[in-house]
Coordinates of C-alpha atoms in Angstrom, one line a residue:
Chain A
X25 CA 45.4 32.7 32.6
X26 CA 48.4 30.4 32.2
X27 CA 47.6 27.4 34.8
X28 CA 49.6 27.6 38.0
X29 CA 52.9 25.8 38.3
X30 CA 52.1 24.9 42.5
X31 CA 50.2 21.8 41.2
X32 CA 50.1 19.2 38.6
X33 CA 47.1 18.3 36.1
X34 CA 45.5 15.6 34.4
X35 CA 44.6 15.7 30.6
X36 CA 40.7 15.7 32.0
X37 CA 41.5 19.5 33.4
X38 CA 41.5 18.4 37.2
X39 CA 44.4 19.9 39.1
X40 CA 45.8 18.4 42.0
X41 CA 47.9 20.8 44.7
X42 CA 49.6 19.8 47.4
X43 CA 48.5 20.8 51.1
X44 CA 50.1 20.1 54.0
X45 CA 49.9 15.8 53.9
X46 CA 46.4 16.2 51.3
X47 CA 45.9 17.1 48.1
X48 CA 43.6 19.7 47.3
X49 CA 41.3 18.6 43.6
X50 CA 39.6 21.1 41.5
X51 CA 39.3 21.9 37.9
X52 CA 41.3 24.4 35.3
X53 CA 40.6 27.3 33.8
X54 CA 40.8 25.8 30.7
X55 CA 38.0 23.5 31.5
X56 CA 35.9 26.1 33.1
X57 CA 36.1 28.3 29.7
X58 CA 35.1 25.2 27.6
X59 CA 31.9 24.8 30.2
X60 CA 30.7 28.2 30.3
X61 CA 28.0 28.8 33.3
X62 CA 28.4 26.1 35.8
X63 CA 24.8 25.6 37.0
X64 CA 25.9 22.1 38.6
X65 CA 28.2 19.8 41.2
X66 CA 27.3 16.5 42.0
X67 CA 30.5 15.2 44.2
X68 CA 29.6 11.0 44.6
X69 CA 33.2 10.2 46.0
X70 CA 33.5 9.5 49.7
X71 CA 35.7 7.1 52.1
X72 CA 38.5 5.3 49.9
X73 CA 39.1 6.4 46.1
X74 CA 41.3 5.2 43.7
X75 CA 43.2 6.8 41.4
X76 CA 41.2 7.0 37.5
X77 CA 37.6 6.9 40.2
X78 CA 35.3 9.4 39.4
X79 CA 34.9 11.6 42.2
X80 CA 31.5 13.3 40.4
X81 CA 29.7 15.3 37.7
X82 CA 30.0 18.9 36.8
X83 CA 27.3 20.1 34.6
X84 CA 26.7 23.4 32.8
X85 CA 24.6 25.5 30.1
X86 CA 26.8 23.7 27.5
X87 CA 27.4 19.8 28.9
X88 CA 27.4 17.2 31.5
X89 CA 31.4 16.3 32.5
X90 CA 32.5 13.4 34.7
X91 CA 35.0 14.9 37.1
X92 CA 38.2 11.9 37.7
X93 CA 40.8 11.9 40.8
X94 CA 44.0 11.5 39.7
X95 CA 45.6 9.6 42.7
X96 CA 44.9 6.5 45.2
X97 CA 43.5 8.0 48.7
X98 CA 40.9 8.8 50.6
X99 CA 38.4 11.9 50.9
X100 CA 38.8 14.0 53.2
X101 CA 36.5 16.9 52.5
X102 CA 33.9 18.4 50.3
X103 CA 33.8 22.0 49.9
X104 CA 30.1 22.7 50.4
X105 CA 30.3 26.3 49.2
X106 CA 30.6 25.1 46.0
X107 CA 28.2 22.2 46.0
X108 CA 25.9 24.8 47.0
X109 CA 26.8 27.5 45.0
X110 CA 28.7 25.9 41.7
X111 CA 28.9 29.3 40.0
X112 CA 32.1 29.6 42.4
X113 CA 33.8 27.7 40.1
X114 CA 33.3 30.1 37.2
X115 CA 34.9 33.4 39.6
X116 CA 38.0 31.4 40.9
X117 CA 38.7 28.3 39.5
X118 CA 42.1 27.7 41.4
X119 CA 41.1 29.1 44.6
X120 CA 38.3 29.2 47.1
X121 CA 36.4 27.0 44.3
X122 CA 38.5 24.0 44.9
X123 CA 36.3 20.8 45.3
X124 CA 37.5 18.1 47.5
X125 CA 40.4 17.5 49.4
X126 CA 42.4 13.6 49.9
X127 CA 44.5 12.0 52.2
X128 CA 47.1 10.2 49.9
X129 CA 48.2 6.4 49.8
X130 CA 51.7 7.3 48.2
X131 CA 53.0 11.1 48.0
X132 CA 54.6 10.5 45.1
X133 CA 52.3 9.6 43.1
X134 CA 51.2 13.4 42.0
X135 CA 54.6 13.0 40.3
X136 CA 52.8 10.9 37.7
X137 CA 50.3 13.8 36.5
X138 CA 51.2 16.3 34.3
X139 CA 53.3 19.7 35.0
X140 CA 51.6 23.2 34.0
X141 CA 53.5 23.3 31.4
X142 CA 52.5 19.6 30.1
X143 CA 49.1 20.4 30.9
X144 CA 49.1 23.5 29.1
X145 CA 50.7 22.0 26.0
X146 CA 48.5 18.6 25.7
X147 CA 45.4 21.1 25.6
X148 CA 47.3 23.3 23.2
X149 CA 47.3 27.1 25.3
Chain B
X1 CA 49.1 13.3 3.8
X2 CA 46.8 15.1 6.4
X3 CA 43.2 16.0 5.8
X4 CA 42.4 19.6 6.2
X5 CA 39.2 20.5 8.2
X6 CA 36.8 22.0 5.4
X7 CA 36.7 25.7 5.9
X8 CA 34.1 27.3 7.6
X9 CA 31.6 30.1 6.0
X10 CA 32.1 33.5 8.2
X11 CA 29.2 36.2 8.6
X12 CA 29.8 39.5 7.5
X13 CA 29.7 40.3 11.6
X14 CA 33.1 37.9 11.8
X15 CA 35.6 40.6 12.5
X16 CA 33.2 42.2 15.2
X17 CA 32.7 38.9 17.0
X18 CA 36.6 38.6 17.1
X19 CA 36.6 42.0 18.4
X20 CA 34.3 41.3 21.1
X21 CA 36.2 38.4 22.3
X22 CA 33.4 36.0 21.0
X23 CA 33.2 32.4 21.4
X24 CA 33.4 30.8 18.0
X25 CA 32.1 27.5 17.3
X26 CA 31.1 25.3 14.0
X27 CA 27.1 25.8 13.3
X28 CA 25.7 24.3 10.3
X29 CA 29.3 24.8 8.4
X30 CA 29.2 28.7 9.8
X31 CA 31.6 30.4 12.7
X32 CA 29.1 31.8 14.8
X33 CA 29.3 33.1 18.4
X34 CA 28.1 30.6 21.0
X35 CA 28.6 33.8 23.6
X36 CA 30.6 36.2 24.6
X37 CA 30.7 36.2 27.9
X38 CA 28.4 34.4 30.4
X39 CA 25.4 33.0 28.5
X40 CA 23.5 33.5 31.6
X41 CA 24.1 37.2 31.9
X42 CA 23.4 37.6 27.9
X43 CA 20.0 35.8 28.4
X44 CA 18.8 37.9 31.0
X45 CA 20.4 41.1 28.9
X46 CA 17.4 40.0 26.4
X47 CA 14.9 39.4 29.0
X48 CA 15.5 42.8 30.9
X49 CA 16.8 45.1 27.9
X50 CA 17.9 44.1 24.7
X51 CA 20.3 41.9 22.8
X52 CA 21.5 41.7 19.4
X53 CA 22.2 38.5 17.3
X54 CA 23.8 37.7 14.2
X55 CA 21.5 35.2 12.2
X56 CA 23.1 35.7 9.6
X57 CA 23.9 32.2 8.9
X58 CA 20.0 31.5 8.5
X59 CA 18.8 31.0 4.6
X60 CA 17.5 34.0 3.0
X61 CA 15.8 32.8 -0.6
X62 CA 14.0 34.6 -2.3
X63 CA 11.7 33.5 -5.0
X64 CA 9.9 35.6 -8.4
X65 CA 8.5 35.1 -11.8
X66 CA 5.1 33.6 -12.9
X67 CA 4.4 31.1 -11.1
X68 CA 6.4 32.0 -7.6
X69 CA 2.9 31.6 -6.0
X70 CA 1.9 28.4 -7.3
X71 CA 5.0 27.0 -6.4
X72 CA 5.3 28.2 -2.9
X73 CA 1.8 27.3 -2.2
X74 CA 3.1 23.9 -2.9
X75 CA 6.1 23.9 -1.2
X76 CA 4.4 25.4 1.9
X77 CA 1.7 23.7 4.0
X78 CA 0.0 27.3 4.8
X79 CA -1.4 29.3 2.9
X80 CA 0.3 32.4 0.9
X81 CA -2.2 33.6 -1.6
X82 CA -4.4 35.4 0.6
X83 CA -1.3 37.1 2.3
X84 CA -0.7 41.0 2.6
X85 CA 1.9 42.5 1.0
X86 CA 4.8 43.3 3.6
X87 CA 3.5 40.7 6.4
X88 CA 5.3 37.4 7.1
X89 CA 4.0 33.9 7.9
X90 CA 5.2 30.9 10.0
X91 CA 5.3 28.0 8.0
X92 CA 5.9 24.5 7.6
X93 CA 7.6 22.6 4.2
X94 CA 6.6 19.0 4.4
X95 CA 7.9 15.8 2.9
X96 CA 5.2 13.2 1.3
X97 CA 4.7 11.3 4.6
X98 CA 3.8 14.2 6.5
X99 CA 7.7 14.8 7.7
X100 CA 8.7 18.3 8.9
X101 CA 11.8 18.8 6.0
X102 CA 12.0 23.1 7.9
X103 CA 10.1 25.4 9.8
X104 CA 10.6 28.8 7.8
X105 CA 9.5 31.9 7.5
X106 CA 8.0 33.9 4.3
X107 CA 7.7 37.0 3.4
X108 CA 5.7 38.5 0.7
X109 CA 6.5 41.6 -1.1
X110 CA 4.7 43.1 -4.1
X111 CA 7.3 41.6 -6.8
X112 CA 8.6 38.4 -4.8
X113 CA 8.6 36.4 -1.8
X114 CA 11.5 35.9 0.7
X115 CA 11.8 32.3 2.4
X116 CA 14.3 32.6 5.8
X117 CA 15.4 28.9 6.3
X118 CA 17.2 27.1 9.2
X119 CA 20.8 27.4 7.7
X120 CA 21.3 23.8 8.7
X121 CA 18.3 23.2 6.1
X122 CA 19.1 25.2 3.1
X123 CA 21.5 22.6 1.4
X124 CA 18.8 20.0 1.6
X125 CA 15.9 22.5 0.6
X126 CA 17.6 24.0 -2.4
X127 CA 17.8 20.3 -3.7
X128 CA 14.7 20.1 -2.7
X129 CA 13.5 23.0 -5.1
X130 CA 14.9 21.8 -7.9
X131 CA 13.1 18.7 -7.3
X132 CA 9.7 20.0 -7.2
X133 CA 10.0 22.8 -9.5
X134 CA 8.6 20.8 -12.6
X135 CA 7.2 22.8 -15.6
X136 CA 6.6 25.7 -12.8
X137 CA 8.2 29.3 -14.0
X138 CA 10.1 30.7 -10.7
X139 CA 12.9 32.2 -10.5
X140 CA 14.9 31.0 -7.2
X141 CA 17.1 33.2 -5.6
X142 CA 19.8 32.5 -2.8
X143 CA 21.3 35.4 -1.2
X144 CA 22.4 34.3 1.9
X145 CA 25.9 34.7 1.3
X146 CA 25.3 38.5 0.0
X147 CA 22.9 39.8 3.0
X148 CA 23.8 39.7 6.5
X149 CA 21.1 39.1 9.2
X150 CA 20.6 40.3 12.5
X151 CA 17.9 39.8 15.1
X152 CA 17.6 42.8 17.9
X153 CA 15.5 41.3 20.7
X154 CA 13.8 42.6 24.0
X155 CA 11.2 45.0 25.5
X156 CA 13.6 48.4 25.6
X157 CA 14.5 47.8 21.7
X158 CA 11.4 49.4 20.1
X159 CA 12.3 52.8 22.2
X160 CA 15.6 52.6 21.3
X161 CA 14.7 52.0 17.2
X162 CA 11.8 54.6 17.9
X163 CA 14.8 57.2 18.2
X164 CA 15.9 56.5 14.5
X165 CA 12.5 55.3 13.0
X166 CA 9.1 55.9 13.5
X167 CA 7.5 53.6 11.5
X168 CA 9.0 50.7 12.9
X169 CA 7.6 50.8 16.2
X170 CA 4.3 50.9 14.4
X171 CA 4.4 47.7 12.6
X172 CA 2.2 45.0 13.7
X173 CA 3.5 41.7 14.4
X174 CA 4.6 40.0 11.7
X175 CA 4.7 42.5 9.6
X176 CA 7.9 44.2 7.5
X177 CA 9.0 47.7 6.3
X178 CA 12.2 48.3 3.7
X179 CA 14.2 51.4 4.8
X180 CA 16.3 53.2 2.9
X181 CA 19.7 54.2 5.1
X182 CA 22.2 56.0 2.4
X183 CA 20.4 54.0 -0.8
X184 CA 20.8 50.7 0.4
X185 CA 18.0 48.9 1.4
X186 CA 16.7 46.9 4.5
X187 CA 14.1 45.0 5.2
X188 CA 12.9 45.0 8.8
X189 CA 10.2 42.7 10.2
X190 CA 8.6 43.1 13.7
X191 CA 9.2 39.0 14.4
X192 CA 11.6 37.1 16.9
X193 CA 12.5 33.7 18.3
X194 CA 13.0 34.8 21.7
X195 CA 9.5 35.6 23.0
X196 CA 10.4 38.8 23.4
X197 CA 9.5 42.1 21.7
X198 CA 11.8 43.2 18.8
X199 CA 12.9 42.8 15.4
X200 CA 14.9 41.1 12.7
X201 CA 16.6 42.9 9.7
X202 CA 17.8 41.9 6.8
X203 CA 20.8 44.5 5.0
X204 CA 23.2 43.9 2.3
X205 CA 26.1 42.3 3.7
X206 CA 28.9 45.6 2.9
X207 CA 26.0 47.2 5.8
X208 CA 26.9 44.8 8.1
X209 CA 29.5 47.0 9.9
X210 CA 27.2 50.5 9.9
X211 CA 24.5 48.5 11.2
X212 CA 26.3 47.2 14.5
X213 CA 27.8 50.9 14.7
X214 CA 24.1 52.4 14.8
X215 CA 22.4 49.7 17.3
X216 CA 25.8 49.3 20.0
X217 CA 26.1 53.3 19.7
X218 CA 25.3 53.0 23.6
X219 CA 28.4 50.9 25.1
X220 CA 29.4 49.6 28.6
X221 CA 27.8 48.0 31.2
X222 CA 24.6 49.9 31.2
X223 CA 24.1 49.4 27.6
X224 CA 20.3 49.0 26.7
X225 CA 20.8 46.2 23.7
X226 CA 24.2 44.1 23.6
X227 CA 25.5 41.5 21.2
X228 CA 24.1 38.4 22.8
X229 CA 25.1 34.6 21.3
X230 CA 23.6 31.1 20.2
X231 CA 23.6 29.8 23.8
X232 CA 21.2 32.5 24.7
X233 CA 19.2 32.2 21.7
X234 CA 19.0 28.6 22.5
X235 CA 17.7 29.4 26.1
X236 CA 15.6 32.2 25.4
X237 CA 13.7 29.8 22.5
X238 CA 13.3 27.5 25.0
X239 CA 11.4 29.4 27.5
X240 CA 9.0 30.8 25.0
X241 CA 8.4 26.5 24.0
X242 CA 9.3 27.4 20.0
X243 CA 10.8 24.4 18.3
X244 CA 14.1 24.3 16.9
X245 CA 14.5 21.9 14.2
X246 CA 16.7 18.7 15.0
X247 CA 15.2 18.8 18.2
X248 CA 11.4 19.3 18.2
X249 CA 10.8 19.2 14.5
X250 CA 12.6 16.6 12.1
X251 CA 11.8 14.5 8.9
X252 CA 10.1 11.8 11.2
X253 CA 8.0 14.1 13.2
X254 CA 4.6 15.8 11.9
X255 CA 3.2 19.3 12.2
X256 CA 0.6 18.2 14.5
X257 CA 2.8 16.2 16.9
X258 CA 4.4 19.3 17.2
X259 CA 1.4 21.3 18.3
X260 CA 2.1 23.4 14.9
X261 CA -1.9 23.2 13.7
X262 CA -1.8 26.3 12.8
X263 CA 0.8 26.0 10.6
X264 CA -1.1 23.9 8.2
X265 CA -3.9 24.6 6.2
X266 CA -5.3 21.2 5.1
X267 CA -8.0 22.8 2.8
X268 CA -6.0 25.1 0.5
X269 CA -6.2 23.2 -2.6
X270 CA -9.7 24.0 -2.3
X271 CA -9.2 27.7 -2.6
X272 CA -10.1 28.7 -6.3
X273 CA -6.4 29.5 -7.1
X274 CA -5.8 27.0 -4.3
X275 CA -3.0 24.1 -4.6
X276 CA -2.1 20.9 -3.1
X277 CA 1.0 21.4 -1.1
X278 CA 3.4 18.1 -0.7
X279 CA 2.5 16.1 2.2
X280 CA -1.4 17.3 2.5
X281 CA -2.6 14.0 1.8
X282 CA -0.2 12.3 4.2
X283 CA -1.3 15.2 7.1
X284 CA -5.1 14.6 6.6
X285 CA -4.6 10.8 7.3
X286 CA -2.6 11.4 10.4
X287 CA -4.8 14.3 11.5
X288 CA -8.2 11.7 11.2
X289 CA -5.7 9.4 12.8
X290 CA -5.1 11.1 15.9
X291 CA -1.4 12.4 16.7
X292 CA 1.4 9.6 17.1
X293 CA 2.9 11.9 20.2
X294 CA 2.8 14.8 22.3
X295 CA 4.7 17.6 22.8
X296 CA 4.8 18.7 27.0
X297 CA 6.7 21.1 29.2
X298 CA 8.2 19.6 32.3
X299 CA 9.7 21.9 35.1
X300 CA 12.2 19.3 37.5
X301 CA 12.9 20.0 40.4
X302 CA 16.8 20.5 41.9
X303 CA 19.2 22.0 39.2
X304 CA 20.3 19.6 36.8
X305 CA 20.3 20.5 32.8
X306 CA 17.6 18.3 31.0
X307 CA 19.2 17.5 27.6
X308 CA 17.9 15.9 24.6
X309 CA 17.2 11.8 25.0
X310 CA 16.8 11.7 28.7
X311 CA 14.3 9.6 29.2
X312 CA 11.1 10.2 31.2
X313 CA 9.0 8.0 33.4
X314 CA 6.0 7.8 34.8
X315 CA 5.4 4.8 37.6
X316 CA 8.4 3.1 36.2
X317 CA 6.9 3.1 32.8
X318 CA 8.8 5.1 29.8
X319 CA 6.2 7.7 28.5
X320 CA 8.9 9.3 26.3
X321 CA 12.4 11.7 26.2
X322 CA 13.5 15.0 26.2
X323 CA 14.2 17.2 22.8
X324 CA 15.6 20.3 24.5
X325 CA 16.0 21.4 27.6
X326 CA 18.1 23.8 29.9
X327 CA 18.4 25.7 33.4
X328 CA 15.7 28.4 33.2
X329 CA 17.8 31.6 33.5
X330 CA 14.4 33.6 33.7
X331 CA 12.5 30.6 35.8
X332 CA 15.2 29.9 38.4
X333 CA 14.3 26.3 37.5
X334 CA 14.9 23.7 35.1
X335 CA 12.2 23.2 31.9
X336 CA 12.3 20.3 29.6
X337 CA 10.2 19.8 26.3
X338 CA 9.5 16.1 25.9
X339 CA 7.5 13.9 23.3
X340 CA 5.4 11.2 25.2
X341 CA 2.8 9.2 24.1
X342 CA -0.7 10.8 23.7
X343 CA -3.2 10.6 27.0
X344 CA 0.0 9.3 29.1
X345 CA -0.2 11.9 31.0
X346 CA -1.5 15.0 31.7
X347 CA -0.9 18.6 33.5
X348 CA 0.2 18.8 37.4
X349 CA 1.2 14.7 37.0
X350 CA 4.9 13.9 38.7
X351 CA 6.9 12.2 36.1
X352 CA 10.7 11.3 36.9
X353 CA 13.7 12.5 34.3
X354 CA 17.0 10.2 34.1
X355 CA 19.3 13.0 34.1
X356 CA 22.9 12.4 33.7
X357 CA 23.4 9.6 36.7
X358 CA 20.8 11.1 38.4
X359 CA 17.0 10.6 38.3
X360 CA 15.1 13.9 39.2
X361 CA 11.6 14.7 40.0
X362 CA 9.3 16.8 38.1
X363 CA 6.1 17.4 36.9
X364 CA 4.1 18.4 33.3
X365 CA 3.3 22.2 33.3
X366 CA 1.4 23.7 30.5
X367 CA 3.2 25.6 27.4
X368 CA 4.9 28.0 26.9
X369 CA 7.2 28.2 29.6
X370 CA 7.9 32.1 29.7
X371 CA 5.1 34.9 28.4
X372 CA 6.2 38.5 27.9
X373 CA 3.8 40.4 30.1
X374 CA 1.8 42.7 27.8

């Protein structure tokens, strides 16, 4: 599945989308394929994050991964349903298994990450 | 000028892992399918039905000529000699100190034994043959790279091989047949690394393709056995407590550390064609020393993966650290094998795991993990 050009990446396989003023985090398929079963989420962020913070762990059959915000902000959601139920991740990825959602300090910061099509070629798709 | 990667041997079962959409990865210098699909779902497949692995990256070496015996009773710390023809053995090779070198598997036919190795192992070992061989007269044989392997695991398989043979679902544990399928010939033993049920056969590798054909002839969802990959192997091993060496087992660690008494037999040189095998005076110290470790089973509480070096604790105190460990498919839970110190603790005591960032609760639970239900 070629990674969805409505968002930007960073070379650690977190996507960042765009949602009204937030931006919605989660991770890529690309990531999710190198994980296999995703038995695991641990999301430690909370209140004020910066950008390069990890935001939590994601763990599965194969290995433990940090998981890394790509922007300055603060959180403004956890989606539970995958905290409690991290095998979401493995069915949709770019979807409902999206993991937390930030206020922004600076809108255009998201320009900074890297484009699908970066992204695709810096993990070599 | 750019270094190339060194290549990587395939199995004979290459193509039909490609065509299955197989996960490849580098195992002990072999491409060899991780999964091919959700390691989960393959784990249970073995657990509920029936899987089939390639192993044929494992070591097969087989070993003939006048003095094959001697020289394996040597090499081995159990005993051979008094051995069956077409039955297999669990055993340990040893270095001088005592130091688990491999956990095999030998076979013995009526003109020559068969050795199965950890593929990781059989560089080391064939050195290590050479190096012990002295004035002995065996003839040492590797044909790994000629044979393919293939392990067909879980409690529907022996129905399904009943429909093609019927003296395979008769053999006794541990015990082999060779079948002739068009002249070429296979050797099947009734043994596993799963826990479950099933068997393991060895075929030349030109078979490899006829041999898939035969088992997968069922296909689709409802399949009764399915190709099934390392991670699962991995997981299932796990749950039935066998060691896998680099984790449990390694050139530091003893037979008896690793609960693997029965592996050794400290008296065979007193056999009357009995011989000393390398290490035996080494293991008899230890043994009238008392073990060094101990291997437990831990089952944590939440849902984090124990992996290999987490530490555990016990009142603050370190007691020792993880070799393998991994979410119980079958359990629902997660299970850790662990080396502590002797007497530091025993059955039903809490113990705490540094997993990843986190510390989790558990507690020691007896071994194995996971039992087939007769």
């Amino acid at each position: 599945m070629p990674a969805p050009d409505d968002r930007r990446y960073l070379e650690s396989h977190e996507w960042h989308k765009p949602q009204g003023d937030l931006v919605v985090i989660g991770i890529s398929q690309f990531a999710v394929d190198e994980l296999t079963d995703i038995t695991y989420l641990d999301v430690t962020a909370e209140g004020a994050i910066g950008k390069g913070d990890p935001l939590g762990e994601i763990e599965s059959v194969k290995a433990t991964s940090e998981l890394y915000c790509g922007i300055d902000g603060e959180v403004i959601e956890v989606n539970q349903a995958v905290v409690d139920d991290p095998s979401l991740i493995n069915r949709d990825c770019y979807g409902e298994a999206w993991i937390i959602k930030v206020r922004p300090t600076d809108a255009g910061q998201l320009d900074g990450l890297l484009s699908a099509a970066d992204y695709e070629k810096r993990v070599g798709v | 000028m750019e270094q190339e990667a060194p290549t990587l041997l395939e199995t004979p079962f290459h193509r039909f892992h490609q065509e299955h959409g197989a996960n490849l990865i580098d195992f002990a210098g072999w491409e060899m399918p991780i999964r091919y699909g959700s390691i989960m779902e393959e784990h249970k497949q073995v657990r509920n039905a029936g899987g089939l692995f390639d192993v044929s990256h494992m070591g097969r070496i087989y070993f003939s000529g006048r003095h094959a015996r001697r020289f394996l009773e040597r090499l081995l710390t159990r005993r051979v000699s008094d051995m069956k023809e077409n039955t297999c053995r669990y055993s340990l090779i040893c270095n001088e100190e005592g130091g688990v070198k491999d956990d095999v598997l030998i076979y013995r036919f009526s003109d020559k034994w068969l050795l199965v190795v950890n593929a990781s192992n059989r560089a080391k070992l064939l050195d290590h043959f050479e190096q012990i061989q002295g004035e002995l007269k065996v003839k040492i044989d590797d044909q790994t790279e000629s044979t393919a392997m293939v392990a067909v695991q879980g409690p529907k398989v022996m129905d399904i091989i009943g429909q093609f043979s019927s003296e395979v679902p008769s053999l006794k544990r541990y015990s082999f047949c060779q079948k002739n399928l068009m002249i070429l010939k296979m050797v099947i033993s009734r043994t596993g690394y799963t826990g479950e049920d099933g068997v393991e056969v060895i075929l030349p590798a030109k078979m490899a393709d006829m041999a898939v054909k035969l088992l997968l002839k069922d296909k689709g969802e409802s399949a009764a056995i399915k190709p099934t990959g390392l991670g699962a192997r991995d997981t299932l091993r796990i749950e039935a407590a066998m060691p896998l060496y680099g984790h449990e087992l390694d050139e530091d660690t003893d037979p008896f550390e690793a609960g693997l008494d029965f592996a050794v037999n400290l008296d065979k040189d007193q056999d009357d064609n009995g011989e000393t095998f390398i290490g035996q005076e080494a293991l008899k110290e230890i043994k009238a020393q008392g073990p060094r470790r101990q291997l437990i089973g831990i089952r944590m509480q939440g849902r984090r993966t124990p992996r290999q070096g987490n530490a555990i604790y016990s009142d603050g105190t370190q007691l020792g650290a993880v070799t393998s460990g991994c979410l119980s498919p079958t359990l629902g839970h997660p299970i850790a094998m662990a080396y502590v110190t002797p007497g530091s603790c025993s059955i039903g005591d809490p113990v705490t795991l540094a997993a990843g960032s986190s510390r989790v609760e558990g507690e020691i639970i007896a071994l194995p993990f996971y039992k087939r239900a007769k």
